[in-house]
PDB file of C-alpha atoms in Angstrom:
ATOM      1  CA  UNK H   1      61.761-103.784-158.777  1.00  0.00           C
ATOM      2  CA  UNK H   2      64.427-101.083-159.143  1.00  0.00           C
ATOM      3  CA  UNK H   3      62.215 -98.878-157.322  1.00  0.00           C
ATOM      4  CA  UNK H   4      61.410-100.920-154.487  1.00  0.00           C
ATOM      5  CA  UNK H   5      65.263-101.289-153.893  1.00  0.00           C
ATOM      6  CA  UNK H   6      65.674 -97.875-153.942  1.00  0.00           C
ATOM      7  CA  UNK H   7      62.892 -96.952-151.384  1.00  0.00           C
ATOM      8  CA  UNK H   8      64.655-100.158-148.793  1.00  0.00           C
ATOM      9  CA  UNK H   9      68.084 -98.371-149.840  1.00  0.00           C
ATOM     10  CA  UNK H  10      67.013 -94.934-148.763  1.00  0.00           C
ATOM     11  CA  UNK H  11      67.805 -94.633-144.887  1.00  0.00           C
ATOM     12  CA  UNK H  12      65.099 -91.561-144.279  1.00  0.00           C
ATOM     13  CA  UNK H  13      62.073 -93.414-145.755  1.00  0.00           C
ATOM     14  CA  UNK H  14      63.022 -96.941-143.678  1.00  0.00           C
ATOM     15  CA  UNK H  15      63.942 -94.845-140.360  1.00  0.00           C
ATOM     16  CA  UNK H  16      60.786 -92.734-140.671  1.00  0.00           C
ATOM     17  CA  UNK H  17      58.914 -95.879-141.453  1.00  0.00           C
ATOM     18  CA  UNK H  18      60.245 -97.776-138.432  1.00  0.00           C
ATOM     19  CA  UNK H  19      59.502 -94.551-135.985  1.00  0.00           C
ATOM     20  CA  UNK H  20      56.375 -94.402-137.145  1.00  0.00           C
ATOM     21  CA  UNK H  21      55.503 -98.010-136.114  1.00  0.00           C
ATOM     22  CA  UNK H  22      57.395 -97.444-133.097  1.00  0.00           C
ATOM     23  CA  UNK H  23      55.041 -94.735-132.330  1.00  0.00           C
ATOM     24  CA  UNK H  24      52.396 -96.666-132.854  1.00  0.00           C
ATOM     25  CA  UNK H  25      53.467 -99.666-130.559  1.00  0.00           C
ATOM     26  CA  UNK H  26      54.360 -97.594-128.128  1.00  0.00           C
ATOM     27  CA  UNK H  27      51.018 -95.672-127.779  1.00  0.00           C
ATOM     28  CA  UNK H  28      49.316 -98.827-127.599  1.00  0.00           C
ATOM     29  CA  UNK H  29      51.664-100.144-124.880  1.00  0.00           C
ATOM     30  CA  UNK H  30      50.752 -97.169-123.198  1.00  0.00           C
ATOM     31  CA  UNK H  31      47.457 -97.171-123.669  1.00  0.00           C
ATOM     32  CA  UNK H  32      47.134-100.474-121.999  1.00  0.00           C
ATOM     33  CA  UNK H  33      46.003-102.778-125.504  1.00  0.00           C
ATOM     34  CA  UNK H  34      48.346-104.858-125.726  1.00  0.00           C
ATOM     35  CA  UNK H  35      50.140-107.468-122.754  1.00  0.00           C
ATOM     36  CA  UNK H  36      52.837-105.560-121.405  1.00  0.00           C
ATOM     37  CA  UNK H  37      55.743-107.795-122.740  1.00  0.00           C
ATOM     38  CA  UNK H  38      59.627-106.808-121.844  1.00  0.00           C
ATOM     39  CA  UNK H  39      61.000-108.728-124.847  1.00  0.00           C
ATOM     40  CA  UNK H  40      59.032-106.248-127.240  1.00  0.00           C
ATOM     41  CA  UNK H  41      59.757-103.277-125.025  1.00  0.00           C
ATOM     42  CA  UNK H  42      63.801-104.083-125.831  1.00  0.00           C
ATOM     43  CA  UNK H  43      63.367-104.227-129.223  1.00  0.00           C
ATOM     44  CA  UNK H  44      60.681-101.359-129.833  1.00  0.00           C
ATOM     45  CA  UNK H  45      63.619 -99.388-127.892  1.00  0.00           C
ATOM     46  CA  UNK H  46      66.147-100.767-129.972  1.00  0.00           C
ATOM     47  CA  UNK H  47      64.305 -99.931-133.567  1.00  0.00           C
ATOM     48  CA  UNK H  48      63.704 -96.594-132.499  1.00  0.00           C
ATOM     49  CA  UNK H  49      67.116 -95.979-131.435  1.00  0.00           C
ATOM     50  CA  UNK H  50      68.252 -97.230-134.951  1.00  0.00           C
ATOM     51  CA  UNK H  51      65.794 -95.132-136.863  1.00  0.00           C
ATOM     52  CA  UNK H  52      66.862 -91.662-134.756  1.00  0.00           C
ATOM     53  CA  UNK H  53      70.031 -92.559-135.748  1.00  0.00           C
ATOM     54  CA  UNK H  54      69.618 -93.055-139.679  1.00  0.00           C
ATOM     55  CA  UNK H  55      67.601 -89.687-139.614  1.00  0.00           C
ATOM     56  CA  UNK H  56      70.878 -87.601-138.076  1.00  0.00           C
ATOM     57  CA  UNK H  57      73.133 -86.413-140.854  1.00  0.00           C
ATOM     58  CA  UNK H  58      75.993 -87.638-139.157  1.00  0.00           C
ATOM     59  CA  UNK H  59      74.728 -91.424-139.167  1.00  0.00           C
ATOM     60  CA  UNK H  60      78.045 -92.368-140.269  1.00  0.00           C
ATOM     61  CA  UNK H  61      80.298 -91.033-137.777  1.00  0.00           C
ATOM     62  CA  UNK H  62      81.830 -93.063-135.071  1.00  0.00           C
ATOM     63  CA  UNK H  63      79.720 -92.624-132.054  1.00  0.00           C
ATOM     64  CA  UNK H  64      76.554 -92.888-134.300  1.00  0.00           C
ATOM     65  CA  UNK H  65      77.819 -96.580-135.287  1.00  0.00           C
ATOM     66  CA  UNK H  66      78.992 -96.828-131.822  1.00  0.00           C
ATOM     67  CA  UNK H  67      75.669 -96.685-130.149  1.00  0.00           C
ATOM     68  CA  UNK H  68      73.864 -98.720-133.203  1.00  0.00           C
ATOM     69  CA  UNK H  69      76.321-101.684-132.797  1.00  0.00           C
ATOM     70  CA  UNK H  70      75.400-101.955-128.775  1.00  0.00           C
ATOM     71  CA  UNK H  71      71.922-100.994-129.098  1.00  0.00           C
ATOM     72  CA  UNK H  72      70.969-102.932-132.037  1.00  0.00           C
ATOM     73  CA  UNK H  73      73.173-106.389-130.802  1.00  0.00           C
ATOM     74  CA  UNK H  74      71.260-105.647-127.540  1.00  0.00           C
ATOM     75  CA  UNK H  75      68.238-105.805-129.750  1.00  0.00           C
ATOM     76  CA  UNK H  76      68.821-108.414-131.599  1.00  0.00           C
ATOM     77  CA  UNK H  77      70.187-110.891-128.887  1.00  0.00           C
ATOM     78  CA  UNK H  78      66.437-110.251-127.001  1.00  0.00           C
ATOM     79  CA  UNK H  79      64.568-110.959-130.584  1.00  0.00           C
ATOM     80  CA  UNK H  80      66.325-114.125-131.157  1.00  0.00           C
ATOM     81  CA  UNK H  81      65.875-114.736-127.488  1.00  0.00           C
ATOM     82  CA  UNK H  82      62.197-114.270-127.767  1.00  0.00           C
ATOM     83  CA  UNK H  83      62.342-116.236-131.372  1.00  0.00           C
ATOM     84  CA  UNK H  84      64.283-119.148-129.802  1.00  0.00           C
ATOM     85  CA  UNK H  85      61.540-119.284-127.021  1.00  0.00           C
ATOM     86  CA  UNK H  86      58.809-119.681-129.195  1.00  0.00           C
ATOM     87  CA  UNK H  87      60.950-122.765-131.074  1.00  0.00           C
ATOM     88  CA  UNK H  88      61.331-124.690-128.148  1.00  0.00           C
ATOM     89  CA  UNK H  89      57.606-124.332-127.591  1.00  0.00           C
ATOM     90  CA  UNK H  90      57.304-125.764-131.397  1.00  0.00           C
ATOM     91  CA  UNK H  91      60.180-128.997-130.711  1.00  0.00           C
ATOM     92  CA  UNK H  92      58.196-129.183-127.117  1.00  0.00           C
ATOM     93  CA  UNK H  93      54.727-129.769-129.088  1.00  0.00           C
ATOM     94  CA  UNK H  94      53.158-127.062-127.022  1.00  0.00           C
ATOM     95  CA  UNK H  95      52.920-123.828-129.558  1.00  0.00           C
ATOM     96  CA  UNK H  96      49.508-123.351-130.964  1.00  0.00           C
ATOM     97  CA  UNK H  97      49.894-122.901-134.494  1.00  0.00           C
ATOM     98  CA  UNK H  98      46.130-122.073-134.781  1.00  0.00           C
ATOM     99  CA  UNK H  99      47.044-118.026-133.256  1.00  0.00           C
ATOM    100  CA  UNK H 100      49.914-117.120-135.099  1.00  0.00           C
ATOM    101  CA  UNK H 101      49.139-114.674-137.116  1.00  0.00           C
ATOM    102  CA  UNK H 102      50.182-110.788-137.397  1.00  0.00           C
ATOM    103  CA  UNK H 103      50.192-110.089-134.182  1.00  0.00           C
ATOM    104  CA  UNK H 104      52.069-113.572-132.551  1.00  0.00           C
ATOM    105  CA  UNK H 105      54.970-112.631-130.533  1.00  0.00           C
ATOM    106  CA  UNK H 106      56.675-114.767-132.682  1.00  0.00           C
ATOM    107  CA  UNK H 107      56.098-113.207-135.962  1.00  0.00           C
ATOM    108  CA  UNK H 108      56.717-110.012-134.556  1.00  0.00           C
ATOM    109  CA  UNK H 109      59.952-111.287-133.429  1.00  0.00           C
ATOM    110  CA  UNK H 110      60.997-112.068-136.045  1.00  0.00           C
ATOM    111  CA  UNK H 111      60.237-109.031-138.106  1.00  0.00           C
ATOM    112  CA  UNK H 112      61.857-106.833-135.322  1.00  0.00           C
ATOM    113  CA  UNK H 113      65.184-108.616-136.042  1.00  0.00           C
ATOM    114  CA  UNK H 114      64.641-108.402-139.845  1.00  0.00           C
ATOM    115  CA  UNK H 115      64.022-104.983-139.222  1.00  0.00           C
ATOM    116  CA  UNK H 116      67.033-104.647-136.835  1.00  0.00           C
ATOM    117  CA  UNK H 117      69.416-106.593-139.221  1.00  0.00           C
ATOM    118  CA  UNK H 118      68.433-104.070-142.144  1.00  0.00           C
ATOM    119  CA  UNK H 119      68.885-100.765-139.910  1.00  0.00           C
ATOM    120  CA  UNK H 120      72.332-101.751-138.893  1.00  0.00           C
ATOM    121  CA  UNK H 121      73.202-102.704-142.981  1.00  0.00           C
ATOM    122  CA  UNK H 122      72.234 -99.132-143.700  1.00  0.00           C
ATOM    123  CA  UNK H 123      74.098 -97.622-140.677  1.00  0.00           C
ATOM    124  CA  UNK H 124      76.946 -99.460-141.664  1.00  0.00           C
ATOM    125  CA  UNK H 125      76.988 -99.004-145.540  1.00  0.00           C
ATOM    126  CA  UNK H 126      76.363-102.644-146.161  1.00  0.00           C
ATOM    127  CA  UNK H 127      75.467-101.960-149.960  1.00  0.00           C
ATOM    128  CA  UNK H 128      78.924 -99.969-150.627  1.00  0.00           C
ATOM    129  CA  UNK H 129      81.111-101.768-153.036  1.00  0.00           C
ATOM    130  CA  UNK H 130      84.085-102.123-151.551  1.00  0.00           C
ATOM    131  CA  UNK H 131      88.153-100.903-152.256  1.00  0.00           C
ATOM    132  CA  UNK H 132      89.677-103.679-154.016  1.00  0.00           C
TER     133      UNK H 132
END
C-alpha cells in the first residue's frame, strides 16, 4: 500500500500519466471517434494544463499556482456541471442506466474532477504537514 501512495504522491508519474491520457483523448477527438462534446473539451484542457504544470520545476511558485487555481476551478465547475446534468437526468427518470459504463459522460465526469481535485492537492502541497 505504501507504494501505491508513493506513486499518487509523486507529481511526475500522475502529470505524465494524465498527459498521456490527454493525448490520447485528444487524438481521438481529432480523429473524429468520439461525439465532439464541449464539456470534455474544458476539462481535457484543464487536466493537461495541470499536468504541464506539475512537470515544470517551478510548480510551486506563484504564477504556477496562479494559473492551476483558475484553470483547474474552471475545470472543475464544467465537470460538476456536466456531473450535475447527468443527476437531474437520474431524479427526472430519464438516464439509462443500461450504457453507463467506461466510457459514459458521466463516469468520465466524474473521474476528470477526481483527477482535477488530486492535481490541484499536489500543486498545492496538500500532503505537507503543516507549522503548528
Amino acid at each position: 500500500m505504501k507504494t501505491l501512495t508513493g506513486l499518487m504522491l509523486n507529481r511526475r508519474i500522475v502529470a505524465a500519466f494524465v498527459l498521456l491520457v490527454v493525448l490520447g483523448t485528444l487524438g481521438l477527438d481529432v480523429a473524429g471517434m468520439v461525439h465532439p462534446c464541449p464539456y470534455c473539451r474544458v476539462q481535457r484542457f484543464a487536466l493537461g494544463v495541470l499536468a504541464i504544470i506539475l512537470l515544470l520545476k517551478g510548480y510551486d511558485r506563484l504564477l504556477p499556482r496562479y494559473v492551476a487555481a483558475v484553470v483547474g476551478l474552471m475545470g472543475l465547475v464544467v465537470g460538476m456541471t456536466q456531473h450535475f446534468n447527468h443527476i437531474k437526468k437520474m431524479n427526472a427518470g430519464e438516464f439509462d442506466w443500461g450504457a453507463v459504463t467506461i466510457g459514459h459522460p458521466w463516469v468520465l465526469s466524474g473521474l476528470a474532477v477526481l483527477t482535477l481535485v488530486w492535481q490541484l492537492f499536489l500543486i498545492f502541497n496538500v500532503d505537507r504537514k503543516s507549522a503548528a
